[in-house]
Every structure is written in structure tokens, then in C-alpha cells.
């Protein structure tokens, strides 16, 4: 670097390293950037990296806690800081690593939010029953998210040449830039075909060239972002629609829960979701267990609380 290494200069070099050397996705690099920008904001970008102490890092964590940040947000910040200081130690910008003393905060045990059968059926009907935005597109988005278990970022990045000829599957690029194949059942394929027909007609009527290779676009022909898809789902699950707000990720949770409830092997579901660790997938087995217990208590003659 030349000269004394500051927190800001080391951060920029580290982010470049994540992108160019480690090949992390744009979303991952952005997440690191956001967390480390908080560190530089708290401590000052001109602070010498060698002067940062464990107590400094703990004070940053304390600020996040006072701001009532979720435990998952605080732990993500800690993980980013740990990785950053490990990099600085490796390249000898510091002699000791102050982040080694930092421990993560305790996480509350939350099972992933998922939709019941009637709830997912209601959401899938919403674009047709309440044409809030672009009915055929929005129906295809909901059906394809639920059918495939895709992350919203994976669906937003989907291109025409990623799709199988019969629309039954697609290759998506997940975390770590790993490709995998996901699948679309009949309702999703039908909704997708209807959307493509409407898309061609829309741009023909507007005398616009439909040159965007991304599958999901707005009515001006610009590719949708993950945030844009999240906004669409929010409209249909908000007061104008089902009035039970969900995120796109809840559809991924619903897919996983439905697969495991139907007897799919957990390793198959792991592959379909693109989880690096099977322990991540196994969270959903807790959901199915709780569901079975609930169904048992409701169905068994002696299971109800009011039975004597």
C-alpha cells in the first residue's frame, strides 16, 4: 500500500481481493462492504489499522445492539470483521488480530416462515383475481419461485438461454457462483408460457424492441432486480392482496417444507436448494416435525386440549 495502512485503505483492498481473487458474488461483496462501512463509520476511516483493538470492535457491536439490530445482523457484522482482520493479519498489516477475541451473540431460535397449503394457493391466485401490476408476469414469478425453491436473486438473474426448451427446468447460479439445475412443475410452466406471450405482445404494441435477455422485466423493458421482485411479492401479500405479508424467501422455505413433508430425501432437497451444508437444509425437518405433532394433536381423539 505504501505509508501507514488505514482502516479505509485496507477495507478497499480487502473488497477488491474478495471480488478479484476469491471470486465472491456481487451480493456477497456488497454485504461485506456494507458491514465494513459501519466499522469505518464507527471508528473513522483514517484510523490506523494497527491501532484498532478488541475493545473498539466490542464498542461497535454495542452500538449495533443499542440500535436494536437483529442478532443475525450483528453476527453478520462480526463475521465480516473477523474475515477482514484475518486478511490483514495474513498480509502483515497488523501483528495481532483483535477480532480473535470477539464472540458472536446468542441467536433466538426462529424456524423459517413458510406458507400452508391454503395460503400458498391463495397467493398464487392473487395476480389473476386482483390485477395489481402485470398479471401474467407476476403469476409466473410466484409460481416459479414456489415450484423451484430459487433464491430471489437467482430468479432475477435468470436468462432465456438458462431455460430448458420445454421450460421444465433452468440452470441458476447460486452462492459461490455454483451452478445447479432447478425444476418447474406444470402450473409454473403454464404461467411462464403465458407471460412470454404477453411480453411479446406488450412490446410489439409499444413498438419497442425486446432486447433484454433477462426473463423478468418491467413494462418499460428493464430487467427486474431482486428488490423489485420483493416489492411485487409485497404488493400481492399486502393489504391489496392476501394481507399476510411475506418475502420471496418465504416461498423458498415453503418449497423446502413441502418437499420434505412429501417424503423427499433431505439430501435431494439440499441439492435443489443449493445449500453447501446439509445442516442448513435440516432446519426444515424441524418444521415438518412440528407440523406432524400439531396434526396429531388436532386429529387424535385425546389430542385436543378441551377433551377430557
PDB file of C-alpha atoms in Angstrom:
ATOM      1  CA  UNK A   1       0.000   0.000   0.000  1.00  0.00           C
ATOM      2  CA  UNK A   2       2.772   2.399   0.916  1.00  0.00           C
ATOM      3  CA  UNK A   3       2.678   4.512   4.045  1.00  0.00           C
ATOM      4  CA  UNK A   4       0.653   3.784   7.182  1.00  0.00           C
ATOM      5  CA  UNK A   5      -2.278   1.483   6.477  1.00  0.00           C
ATOM      6  CA  UNK A   6      -5.622   2.982   7.420  1.00  0.00           C
ATOM      7  CA  UNK A   7      -8.902   1.261   8.054  1.00  0.00           C
ATOM      8  CA  UNK A   8     -10.298   2.699   4.834  1.00  0.00           C
ATOM      9  CA  UNK A   9      -7.395   1.701   2.578  1.00  0.00           C
ATOM     10  CA  UNK A  10      -7.271  -1.826   3.992  1.00  0.00           C
ATOM     11  CA  UNK A  11     -11.019  -2.203   3.562  1.00  0.00           C
ATOM     12  CA  UNK A  12     -10.896  -1.226  -0.108  1.00  0.00           C
ATOM     13  CA  UNK A  13      -8.020  -3.624  -0.776  1.00  0.00           C
ATOM     14  CA  UNK A  14      -9.867  -6.423   1.035  1.00  0.00           C
ATOM     15  CA  UNK A  15     -13.045  -5.886  -1.005  1.00  0.00           C
ATOM     16  CA  UNK A  16     -11.012  -5.978  -4.212  1.00  0.00           C
ATOM     17  CA  UNK A  17      -9.439  -9.226  -3.019  1.00  0.00           C
ATOM     18  CA  UNK A  18     -12.880 -10.772  -2.381  1.00  0.00           C
ATOM     19  CA  UNK A  19     -14.019  -9.874  -5.874  1.00  0.00           C
ATOM     20  CA  UNK A  20     -10.918 -10.466  -7.996  1.00  0.00           C
ATOM     21  CA  UNK A  21      -9.143 -13.277  -6.135  1.00  0.00           C
ATOM     22  CA  UNK A  22     -11.784 -15.181  -4.218  1.00  0.00           C
ATOM     23  CA  UNK A  23     -14.446 -14.597  -6.865  1.00  0.00           C
ATOM     24  CA  UNK A  24     -17.292 -13.882  -4.459  1.00  0.00           C
ATOM     25  CA  UNK A  25     -20.643 -12.888  -5.912  1.00  0.00           C
ATOM     26  CA  UNK A  26     -21.604  -9.241  -6.266  1.00  0.00           C
ATOM     27  CA  UNK A  27     -24.170  -9.663  -3.483  1.00  0.00           C
ATOM     28  CA  UNK A  28     -21.579 -11.129  -1.108  1.00  0.00           C
ATOM     29  CA  UNK A  29     -19.058  -8.355  -1.780  1.00  0.00           C
ATOM     30  CA  UNK A  30     -21.801  -5.767  -1.260  1.00  0.00           C
ATOM     31  CA  UNK A  31     -22.704  -7.364   2.090  1.00  0.00           C
ATOM     32  CA  UNK A  32     -19.060  -7.182   3.209  1.00  0.00           C
ATOM     33  CA  UNK A  33     -18.851  -3.581   2.017  1.00  0.00           C
ATOM     34  CA  UNK A  34     -21.958  -2.594   3.968  1.00  0.00           C
ATOM     35  CA  UNK A  35     -20.740  -4.216   7.193  1.00  0.00           C
ATOM     36  CA  UNK A  36     -17.228  -2.815   6.946  1.00  0.00           C
ATOM     37  CA  UNK A  37     -18.541   0.647   6.107  1.00  0.00           C
ATOM     38  CA  UNK A  38     -20.211   0.549   9.521  1.00  0.00           C
ATOM     39  CA  UNK A  39     -16.860  -0.305  11.095  1.00  0.00           C
ATOM     40  CA  UNK A  40     -15.129   2.623   9.394  1.00  0.00           C
ATOM     41  CA  UNK A  41     -18.091   4.843  10.241  1.00  0.00           C
ATOM     42  CA  UNK A  42     -17.863   3.962  13.922  1.00  0.00           C
ATOM     43  CA  UNK A  43     -14.067   4.127  14.224  1.00  0.00           C
ATOM     44  CA  UNK A  44     -13.127   6.553  11.445  1.00  0.00           C
ATOM     45  CA  UNK A  45     -11.704   5.645   8.059  1.00  0.00           C
ATOM     46  CA  UNK A  46      -8.369   7.372   8.785  1.00  0.00           C
ATOM     47  CA  UNK A  47      -7.791   5.262  11.884  1.00  0.00           C
ATOM     48  CA  UNK A  48      -4.606   3.205  11.569  1.00  0.00           C
ATOM     49  CA  UNK A  49      -5.486  -0.469  11.202  1.00  0.00           C
ATOM     50  CA  UNK A  50      -2.760  -1.358  13.689  1.00  0.00           C
ATOM     51  CA  UNK A  51      -4.410   0.823  16.359  1.00  0.00           C
ATOM     52  CA  UNK A  52      -7.774  -0.979  16.297  1.00  0.00           C
ATOM     53  CA  UNK A  53      -8.349  -3.013  19.459  1.00  0.00           C
ATOM     54  CA  UNK A  54     -10.783  -5.706  20.519  1.00  0.00           C
ATOM     55  CA  UNK A  55     -12.430  -3.113  22.762  1.00  0.00           C
ATOM     56  CA  UNK A  56     -13.004  -0.892  19.709  1.00  0.00           C
ATOM     57  CA  UNK A  57     -14.776  -3.743  17.920  1.00  0.00           C
ATOM     58  CA  UNK A  58     -16.873  -4.514  21.007  1.00  0.00           C
ATOM     59  CA  UNK A  59     -17.925  -0.855  21.176  1.00  0.00           C
ATOM     60  CA  UNK A  60     -19.135  -1.122  17.546  1.00  0.00           C
ATOM     61  CA  UNK A  61     -21.146  -4.212  18.443  1.00  0.00           C
ATOM     62  CA  UNK A  62     -22.570  -2.322  21.406  1.00  0.00           C
ATOM     63  CA  UNK A  63     -23.733   0.487  19.117  1.00  0.00           C
ATOM     64  CA  UNK A  64     -25.481  -2.014  16.833  1.00  0.00           C
ATOM     65  CA  UNK A  65     -27.179  -3.583  19.846  1.00  0.00           C
ATOM     66  CA  UNK A  66     -28.337  -0.165  21.104  1.00  0.00           C
ATOM     67  CA  UNK A  67     -29.787   0.439  17.650  1.00  0.00           C
ATOM     68  CA  UNK A  68     -31.765  -2.783  18.241  1.00  0.00           C
ATOM     69  CA  UNK A  69     -30.277  -4.562  15.250  1.00  0.00           C
ATOM     70  CA  UNK A  70     -31.301  -8.201  14.923  1.00  0.00           C
ATOM     71  CA  UNK A  71     -28.904 -10.788  16.326  1.00  0.00           C
ATOM     72  CA  UNK A  72     -28.404 -12.150  12.800  1.00  0.00           C
ATOM     73  CA  UNK A  73     -27.377  -8.672  11.600  1.00  0.00           C
ATOM     74  CA  UNK A  74     -24.915  -8.252  14.470  1.00  0.00           C
ATOM     75  CA  UNK A  75     -23.436 -11.710  13.841  1.00  0.00           C
ATOM     76  CA  UNK A  76     -23.049 -10.977  10.138  1.00  0.00           C
ATOM     77  CA  UNK A  77     -21.143  -7.812  11.099  1.00  0.00           C
ATOM     78  CA  UNK A  78     -18.911  -9.821  13.439  1.00  0.00           C
ATOM     79  CA  UNK A  79     -18.250 -12.442  10.748  1.00  0.00           C
ATOM     80  CA  UNK A  80     -17.287  -9.739   8.240  1.00  0.00           C
ATOM     81  CA  UNK A  81     -14.966  -8.064  10.751  1.00  0.00           C
ATOM     82  CA  UNK A  82     -13.330 -11.387  11.636  1.00  0.00           C
ATOM     83  CA  UNK A  83     -12.680 -12.212   7.983  1.00  0.00           C
ATOM     84  CA  UNK A  84     -11.348  -8.716   7.342  1.00  0.00           C
ATOM     85  CA  UNK A  85      -8.869  -8.747  10.227  1.00  0.00           C
ATOM     86  CA  UNK A  86      -7.753 -12.290   9.366  1.00  0.00           C
ATOM     87  CA  UNK A  87      -6.887 -10.923   5.905  1.00  0.00           C
ATOM     88  CA  UNK A  88      -4.986  -8.002   7.443  1.00  0.00           C
ATOM     89  CA  UNK A  89      -3.027 -10.360   9.692  1.00  0.00           C
ATOM     90  CA  UNK A  90      -2.234 -12.692   6.797  1.00  0.00           C
ATOM     91  CA  UNK A  91      -0.688  -9.842   4.830  1.00  0.00           C
ATOM     92  CA  UNK A  92       1.013  -8.458   7.944  1.00  0.00           C
ATOM     93  CA  UNK A  93      -0.776  -5.138   8.124  1.00  0.00           C
ATOM     94  CA  UNK A  94      -1.258  -5.967  11.811  1.00  0.00           C
ATOM     95  CA  UNK A  95       0.865  -8.003  14.211  1.00  0.00           C
ATOM     96  CA  UNK A  96      -2.030  -9.309  16.298  1.00  0.00           C
ATOM     97  CA  UNK A  97      -5.644  -9.943  15.311  1.00  0.00           C
ATOM     98  CA  UNK A  98      -8.038  -8.087  17.662  1.00  0.00           C
ATOM     99  CA  UNK A  99     -11.071  -9.891  16.219  1.00  0.00           C
ATOM    100  CA  UNK A 100      -9.920 -13.271  17.564  1.00  0.00           C
ATOM    101  CA  UNK A 101     -11.346 -12.327  20.961  1.00  0.00           C
ATOM    102  CA  UNK A 102     -14.775 -11.416  19.588  1.00  0.00           C
ATOM    103  CA  UNK A 103     -17.622 -13.876  20.081  1.00  0.00           C
ATOM    104  CA  UNK A 104     -20.936 -13.937  18.283  1.00  0.00           C
ATOM    105  CA  UNK A 105     -24.133 -13.010  20.095  1.00  0.00           C
ATOM    106  CA  UNK A 106     -26.731 -15.600  21.008  1.00  0.00           C
ATOM    107  CA  UNK A 107     -29.323 -16.160  18.294  1.00  0.00           C
ATOM    108  CA  UNK A 108     -33.004 -16.616  19.134  1.00  0.00           C
ATOM    109  CA  UNK A 109     -34.338 -19.866  17.721  1.00  0.00           C
ATOM    110  CA  UNK A 110     -36.642 -18.971  14.849  1.00  0.00           C
ATOM    111  CA  UNK A 111     -37.941 -21.563  12.436  1.00  0.00           C
ATOM    112  CA  UNK A 112     -38.168 -20.348   8.825  1.00  0.00           C
ATOM    113  CA  UNK A 113     -41.503 -18.735   7.882  1.00  0.00           C
ATOM    114  CA  UNK A 114     -43.461 -20.849   5.431  1.00  0.00           C
ATOM    115  CA  UNK A 115     -46.951 -20.861   3.934  1.00  0.00           C
ATOM    116  CA  UNK A 116     -49.555 -23.553   4.482  1.00  0.00           C
ATOM    117  CA  UNK A 117     -51.225 -25.238   1.507  1.00  0.00           C
ATOM    118  CA  UNK A 118     -54.270 -22.920   1.539  1.00  0.00           C
ATOM    119  CA  UNK A 119     -52.029 -19.855   1.993  1.00  0.00           C
ATOM    120  CA  UNK A 120     -49.795 -20.652  -0.990  1.00  0.00           C
ATOM    121  CA  UNK A 121     -52.862 -21.457  -3.128  1.00  0.00           C
ATOM    122  CA  UNK A 122     -54.376 -18.095  -2.183  1.00  0.00           C
ATOM    123  CA  UNK A 123     -51.185 -16.227  -3.067  1.00  0.00           C
ATOM    124  CA  UNK A 124     -50.889 -17.995  -6.417  1.00  0.00           C
ATOM    125  CA  UNK A 125     -54.437 -16.874  -7.282  1.00  0.00           C
ATOM    126  CA  UNK A 126     -53.847 -13.241  -6.349  1.00  0.00           C
ATOM    127  CA  UNK A 127     -52.388 -11.924  -9.655  1.00  0.00           C
ATOM    128  CA  UNK A 128     -55.403 -13.263 -11.561  1.00  0.00           C
ATOM    129  CA  UNK A 129     -58.025 -12.175  -9.041  1.00  0.00           C
ATOM    130  CA  UNK A 130     -56.521  -8.747  -8.318  1.00  0.00           C
ATOM    131  CA  UNK A 131     -54.574  -7.464 -11.297  1.00  0.00           C
ATOM    132  CA  UNK A 132     -52.400  -5.097  -9.311  1.00  0.00           C
ATOM    133  CA  UNK A 133     -49.396  -4.867 -11.629  1.00  0.00           C
ATOM    134  CA  UNK A 134     -48.674  -7.178 -14.597  1.00  0.00           C
ATOM    135  CA  UNK A 135     -50.829 -10.242 -14.074  1.00  0.00           C
ATOM    136  CA  UNK A 136     -49.097 -12.835 -16.252  1.00  0.00           C
ATOM    137  CA  UNK A 137     -45.585 -11.815 -15.199  1.00  0.00           C
ATOM    138  CA  UNK A 138     -46.426 -11.738 -11.524  1.00  0.00           C
ATOM    139  CA  UNK A 139     -48.189 -15.089 -11.683  1.00  0.00           C
ATOM    140  CA  UNK A 140     -45.095 -16.589 -13.343  1.00  0.00           C
ATOM    141  CA  UNK A 141     -42.809 -15.095 -10.667  1.00  0.00           C
ATOM    142  CA  UNK A 142     -44.829 -16.548  -7.791  1.00  0.00           C
ATOM    143  CA  UNK A 143     -45.313 -19.951  -9.417  1.00  0.00           C
ATOM    144  CA  UNK A 144     -41.660 -20.275 -10.433  1.00  0.00           C
ATOM    145  CA  UNK A 145     -40.318 -19.232  -7.026  1.00  0.00           C
ATOM    146  CA  UNK A 146     -42.572 -21.744  -5.294  1.00  0.00           C
ATOM    147  CA  UNK A 147     -42.013 -24.520  -7.834  1.00  0.00           C
ATOM    148  CA  UNK A 148     -38.212 -24.303  -7.894  1.00  0.00           C
ATOM    149  CA  UNK A 149     -37.160 -23.083  -4.449  1.00  0.00           C
ATOM    150  CA  UNK A 150     -34.970 -20.456  -6.145  1.00  0.00           C
ATOM    151  CA  UNK A 151     -33.470 -17.575  -4.256  1.00  0.00           C
ATOM    152  CA  UNK A 152     -34.968 -14.305  -5.453  1.00  0.00           C
ATOM    153  CA  UNK A 153     -31.532 -13.202  -6.732  1.00  0.00           C
ATOM    154  CA  UNK A 154     -31.312 -16.396  -8.808  1.00  0.00           C
ATOM    155  CA  UNK A 155     -34.725 -15.782 -10.392  1.00  0.00           C
ATOM    156  CA  UNK A 156     -33.899 -12.136 -11.111  1.00  0.00           C
ATOM    157  CA  UNK A 157     -30.679 -13.200 -12.878  1.00  0.00           C
ATOM    158  CA  UNK A 158     -32.389 -15.867 -14.990  1.00  0.00           C
ATOM    159  CA  UNK A 159     -31.801 -15.505 -18.742  1.00  0.00           C
ATOM    160  CA  UNK A 160     -33.537 -17.109 -21.682  1.00  0.00           C
ATOM    161  CA  UNK A 161     -30.568 -19.291 -22.538  1.00  0.00           C
ATOM    162  CA  UNK A 162     -30.657 -20.679 -18.969  1.00  0.00           C
ATOM    163  CA  UNK A 163     -34.068 -22.256 -19.597  1.00  0.00           C
ATOM    164  CA  UNK A 164     -34.721 -25.738 -20.971  1.00  0.00           C
ATOM    165  CA  UNK A 165     -36.579 -25.741 -24.305  1.00  0.00           C
ATOM    166  CA  UNK A 166     -39.791 -27.009 -22.697  1.00  0.00           C
ATOM    167  CA  UNK A 167     -39.480 -24.660 -19.687  1.00  0.00           C
ATOM    168  CA  UNK A 168     -39.342 -27.648 -17.341  1.00  0.00           C
ATOM    169  CA  UNK A 169     -36.044 -26.605 -15.751  1.00  0.00           C
ATOM    170  CA  UNK A 170     -33.313 -23.993 -15.711  1.00  0.00           C
ATOM    171  CA  UNK A 171     -29.699 -23.622 -14.673  1.00  0.00           C
ATOM    172  CA  UNK A 172     -29.251 -20.964 -11.992  1.00  0.00           C
ATOM    173  CA  UNK A 173     -26.089 -19.552 -10.461  1.00  0.00           C
ATOM    174  CA  UNK A 174     -26.230 -19.646  -6.677  1.00  0.00           C
ATOM    175  CA  UNK A 175     -23.929 -18.665  -3.833  1.00  0.00           C
ATOM    176  CA  UNK A 176     -20.246 -19.124  -4.520  1.00  0.00           C
ATOM    177  CA  UNK A 177     -21.054 -18.821  -8.239  1.00  0.00           C
ATOM    178  CA  UNK A 178     -22.073 -22.503  -8.277  1.00  0.00           C
ATOM    179  CA  UNK A 179     -24.483 -23.609 -10.983  1.00  0.00           C
ATOM    180  CA  UNK A 180     -27.314 -26.032 -10.318  1.00  0.00           C
ATOM    181  CA  UNK A 181     -30.481 -27.132 -12.099  1.00  0.00           C
ATOM    182  CA  UNK A 182     -33.905 -26.268 -10.709  1.00  0.00           C
ATOM    183  CA  UNK A 183     -37.262 -27.552 -11.906  1.00  0.00           C
ATOM    184  CA  UNK A 184     -40.675 -26.107 -12.741  1.00  0.00           C
ATOM    185  CA  UNK A 185     -43.897 -28.096 -12.495  1.00  0.00           C
ATOM    186  CA  UNK A 186     -46.896 -27.764 -14.804  1.00  0.00           C
ATOM    187  CA  UNK A 187     -48.537 -24.702 -13.223  1.00  0.00           C
ATOM    188  CA  UNK A 188     -45.229 -22.804 -13.308  1.00  0.00           C
ATOM    189  CA  UNK A 189     -44.561 -23.796 -16.940  1.00  0.00           C
ATOM    190  CA  UNK A 190     -48.050 -22.732 -17.978  1.00  0.00           C
ATOM    191  CA  UNK A 191     -47.748 -19.379 -16.192  1.00  0.00           C
ATOM    192  CA  UNK A 192     -44.320 -18.812 -17.729  1.00  0.00           C
ATOM    193  CA  UNK A 193     -45.601 -19.523 -21.257  1.00  0.00           C
ATOM    194  CA  UNK A 194     -48.499 -17.098 -20.795  1.00  0.00           C
ATOM    195  CA  UNK A 195     -46.112 -14.419 -19.563  1.00  0.00           C
ATOM    196  CA  UNK A 196     -43.817 -14.845 -22.569  1.00  0.00           C
ATOM    197  CA  UNK A 197     -46.774 -14.447 -24.951  1.00  0.00           C
ATOM    198  CA  UNK A 198     -47.909 -11.304 -23.123  1.00  0.00           C
ATOM    199  CA  UNK A 199     -44.383  -9.928 -23.058  1.00  0.00           C
ATOM    200  CA  UNK A 200     -44.017 -10.280 -26.836  1.00  0.00           C
ATOM    201  CA  UNK A 201     -47.397  -8.631 -27.404  1.00  0.00           C
ATOM    202  CA  UNK A 202     -46.714  -5.777 -24.967  1.00  0.00           C
ATOM    203  CA  UNK A 203     -43.500  -4.706 -26.612  1.00  0.00           C
ATOM    204  CA  UNK A 204     -44.911  -5.184 -30.109  1.00  0.00           C
ATOM    205  CA  UNK A 205     -47.836  -2.907 -29.217  1.00  0.00           C
ATOM    206  CA  UNK A 206     -45.439  -0.331 -27.767  1.00  0.00           C
ATOM    207  CA  UNK A 207     -43.240  -0.597 -30.876  1.00  0.00           C
ATOM    208  CA  UNK A 208     -40.294  -1.314 -28.597  1.00  0.00           C
ATOM    209  CA  UNK A 209     -37.537  -3.793 -29.328  1.00  0.00           C
ATOM    210  CA  UNK A 210     -37.498  -6.501 -26.689  1.00  0.00           C
ATOM    211  CA  UNK A 211     -33.731  -6.912 -26.470  1.00  0.00           C
ATOM    212  CA  UNK A 212     -33.287  -7.706 -22.762  1.00  0.00           C
ATOM    213  CA  UNK A 213     -32.001 -11.245 -22.236  1.00  0.00           C
ATOM    214  CA  UNK A 214     -33.215 -11.330 -18.638  1.00  0.00           C
ATOM    215  CA  UNK A 215     -36.501 -13.161 -18.320  1.00  0.00           C
ATOM    216  CA  UNK A 216     -38.323 -10.910 -15.882  1.00  0.00           C
ATOM    217  CA  UNK A 217     -38.657  -7.244 -16.844  1.00  0.00           C
ATOM    218  CA  UNK A 218     -40.886  -4.289 -16.039  1.00  0.00           C
ATOM    219  CA  UNK A 219     -43.295  -2.802 -18.558  1.00  0.00           C
ATOM    220  CA  UNK A 220     -40.579  -0.470 -19.838  1.00  0.00           C
ATOM    221  CA  UNK A 221     -38.395  -3.447 -20.707  1.00  0.00           C
ATOM    222  CA  UNK A 222     -35.853  -3.024 -17.893  1.00  0.00           C
ATOM    223  CA  UNK A 223     -34.708  -6.145 -16.052  1.00  0.00           C
ATOM    224  CA  UNK A 224     -36.212  -6.591 -12.589  1.00  0.00           C
ATOM    225  CA  UNK A 225     -33.859  -6.567  -9.614  1.00  0.00           C
ATOM    226  CA  UNK A 226     -34.246  -8.844  -6.567  1.00  0.00           C
ATOM    227  CA  UNK A 227     -35.578  -5.793  -4.715  1.00  0.00           C
ATOM    228  CA  UNK A 228     -38.123  -5.238  -7.483  1.00  0.00           C
ATOM    229  CA  UNK A 229     -39.353  -8.821  -7.272  1.00  0.00           C
ATOM    230  CA  UNK A 230     -39.580  -8.485  -3.495  1.00  0.00           C
ATOM    231  CA  UNK A 231     -41.699  -5.358  -3.960  1.00  0.00           C
ATOM    232  CA  UNK A 232     -44.036  -7.258  -6.307  1.00  0.00           C
ATOM    233  CA  UNK A 233     -44.490 -10.087  -3.789  1.00  0.00           C
ATOM    234  CA  UNK A 234     -45.144  -7.494  -1.073  1.00  0.00           C
ATOM    235  CA  UNK A 235     -47.942  -5.941  -3.129  1.00  0.00           C
ATOM    236  CA  UNK A 236     -49.754  -9.253  -3.586  1.00  0.00           C
ATOM    237  CA  UNK A 237     -49.254 -10.338   0.023  1.00  0.00           C
ATOM    238  CA  UNK A 238     -50.073  -6.898   1.438  1.00  0.00           C
ATOM    239  CA  UNK A 239     -53.403  -5.126   2.100  1.00  0.00           C
ATOM    240  CA  UNK A 240     -54.296  -5.141  -1.611  1.00  0.00           C
ATOM    241  CA  UNK A 241     -53.881  -8.920  -1.733  1.00  0.00           C
ATOM    242  CA  UNK A 242     -53.822 -11.649   0.902  1.00  0.00           C
ATOM    243  CA  UNK A 243     -52.996  -9.194   3.718  1.00  0.00           C
ATOM    244  CA  UNK A 244     -50.428 -11.661   5.081  1.00  0.00           C
ATOM    245  CA  UNK A 245     -47.125 -10.048   4.154  1.00  0.00           C
ATOM    246  CA  UNK A 246     -44.326 -12.403   3.134  1.00  0.00           C
ATOM    247  CA  UNK A 247     -40.933 -12.091   1.492  1.00  0.00           C
ATOM    248  CA  UNK A 248     -39.834 -14.037  -1.610  1.00  0.00           C
ATOM    249  CA  UNK A 249     -37.671 -16.145   0.705  1.00  0.00           C
ATOM    250  CA  UNK A 250     -40.816 -17.486   2.378  1.00  0.00           C
ATOM    251  CA  UNK A 251     -41.649 -19.181  -0.940  1.00  0.00           C
ATOM    252  CA  UNK A 252     -38.254 -20.898  -0.821  1.00  0.00           C
ATOM    253  CA  UNK A 253     -38.998 -22.035   2.737  1.00  0.00           C
ATOM    254  CA  UNK A 254     -42.425 -23.248   1.606  1.00  0.00           C
ATOM    255  CA  UNK A 255     -40.895 -25.249  -1.241  1.00  0.00           C
ATOM    256  CA  UNK A 256     -38.420 -26.955   1.101  1.00  0.00           C
ATOM    257  CA  UNK A 257     -41.075 -27.713   3.703  1.00  0.00           C
ATOM    258  CA  UNK A 258     -43.458 -29.122   1.095  1.00  0.00           C
ATOM    259  CA  UNK A 259     -40.756 -31.356  -0.370  1.00  0.00           C
ATOM    260  CA  UNK A 260     -39.721 -32.802   2.991  1.00  0.00           C
ATOM    261  CA  UNK A 261     -43.340 -33.190   4.121  1.00  0.00           C
ATOM    262  CA  UNK A 262     -43.986 -35.232   0.982  1.00  0.00           C
ATOM    263  CA  UNK A 263     -41.128 -37.594   1.820  1.00  0.00           C
ATOM    264  CA  UNK A 264     -38.279 -36.192  -0.292  1.00  0.00           C
ATOM    265  CA  UNK A 265     -34.800 -37.166   0.876  1.00  0.00           C
ATOM    266  CA  UNK A 266     -33.099 -34.320   2.729  1.00  0.00           C
ATOM    267  CA  UNK A 267     -30.008 -34.613   0.512  1.00  0.00           C
ATOM    268  CA  UNK A 268     -32.142 -34.217  -2.616  1.00  0.00           C
ATOM    269  CA  UNK A 269     -33.696 -31.073  -1.116  1.00  0.00           C
ATOM    270  CA  UNK A 270     -30.202 -29.841  -0.217  1.00  0.00           C
ATOM    271  CA  UNK A 271     -29.166 -30.177  -3.869  1.00  0.00           C
ATOM    272  CA  UNK A 272     -32.313 -28.455  -5.147  1.00  0.00           C
ATOM    273  CA  UNK A 273     -31.851 -25.538  -2.756  1.00  0.00           C
ATOM    274  CA  UNK A 274     -28.117 -25.232  -3.410  1.00  0.00           C
ATOM    275  CA  UNK A 275     -27.156 -25.463   0.261  1.00  0.00           C
ATOM    276  CA  UNK A 276     -23.451 -26.024   0.868  1.00  0.00           C
ATOM    277  CA  UNK A 277     -24.157 -27.716   4.205  1.00  0.00           C
ATOM    278  CA  UNK A 278     -26.857 -30.270   4.905  1.00  0.00           C
ATOM    279  CA  UNK A 279     -27.312 -28.758   8.384  1.00  0.00           C
ATOM    280  CA  UNK A 280     -28.892 -25.725   6.708  1.00  0.00           C
ATOM    281  CA  UNK A 281     -31.425 -27.959   4.967  1.00  0.00           C
ATOM    282  CA  UNK A 282     -32.125 -29.886   8.139  1.00  0.00           C
ATOM    283  CA  UNK A 283     -33.719 -26.791   9.677  1.00  0.00           C
ATOM    284  CA  UNK A 284     -36.780 -27.672   7.658  1.00  0.00           C
ATOM    285  CA  UNK A 285     -37.080 -31.097   9.240  1.00  0.00           C
ATOM    286  CA  UNK A 286     -37.882 -29.274  12.498  1.00  0.00           C
ATOM    287  CA  UNK A 287     -40.784 -27.568  10.726  1.00  0.00           C
ATOM    288  CA  UNK A 288     -42.164 -30.835   9.413  1.00  0.00           C
ATOM    289  CA  UNK A 289     -41.805 -32.436  12.853  1.00  0.00           C
ATOM    290  CA  UNK A 290     -43.718 -29.591  14.489  1.00  0.00           C
ATOM    291  CA  UNK A 291     -46.373 -29.824  11.794  1.00  0.00           C
ATOM    292  CA  UNK A 292     -46.780 -33.565  12.397  1.00  0.00           C
ATOM    293  CA  UNK A 293     -47.124 -33.003  16.146  1.00  0.00           C
ATOM    294  CA  UNK A 294     -49.727 -30.290  15.555  1.00  0.00           C
ATOM    295  CA  UNK A 295     -51.687 -32.507  13.157  1.00  0.00           C
ATOM    296  CA  UNK A 296     -51.508 -35.380  15.657  1.00  0.00           C
ATOM    297  CA  UNK A 297     -52.829 -33.231  18.489  1.00  0.00           C
ATOM    298  CA  UNK A 298     -55.689 -31.983  16.346  1.00  0.00           C
ATOM    299  CA  UNK A 299     -56.622 -35.368  14.884  1.00  0.00           C
ATOM    300  CA  UNK A 300     -56.172 -37.736  17.812  1.00  0.00           C
ATOM    301  CA  UNK A 301     -59.309 -38.223  19.945  1.00  0.00           C
ATOM    302  CA  UNK A 302     -57.327 -37.403  23.096  1.00  0.00           C
ATOM    303  CA  UNK A 303     -55.108 -34.799  21.499  1.00  0.00           C
ATOM    304  CA  UNK A 304     -57.291 -31.725  21.895  1.00  0.00           C
ATOM    305  CA  UNK A 305     -56.921 -29.508  24.934  1.00  0.00           C
ATOM    306  CA  UNK A 306     -60.676 -29.474  25.505  1.00  0.00           C
ATOM    307  CA  UNK A 307     -61.002 -33.252  25.519  1.00  0.00           C
ATOM    308  CA  UNK A 308     -61.429 -34.911  28.863  1.00  0.00           C
TER     309      UNK A 308
END
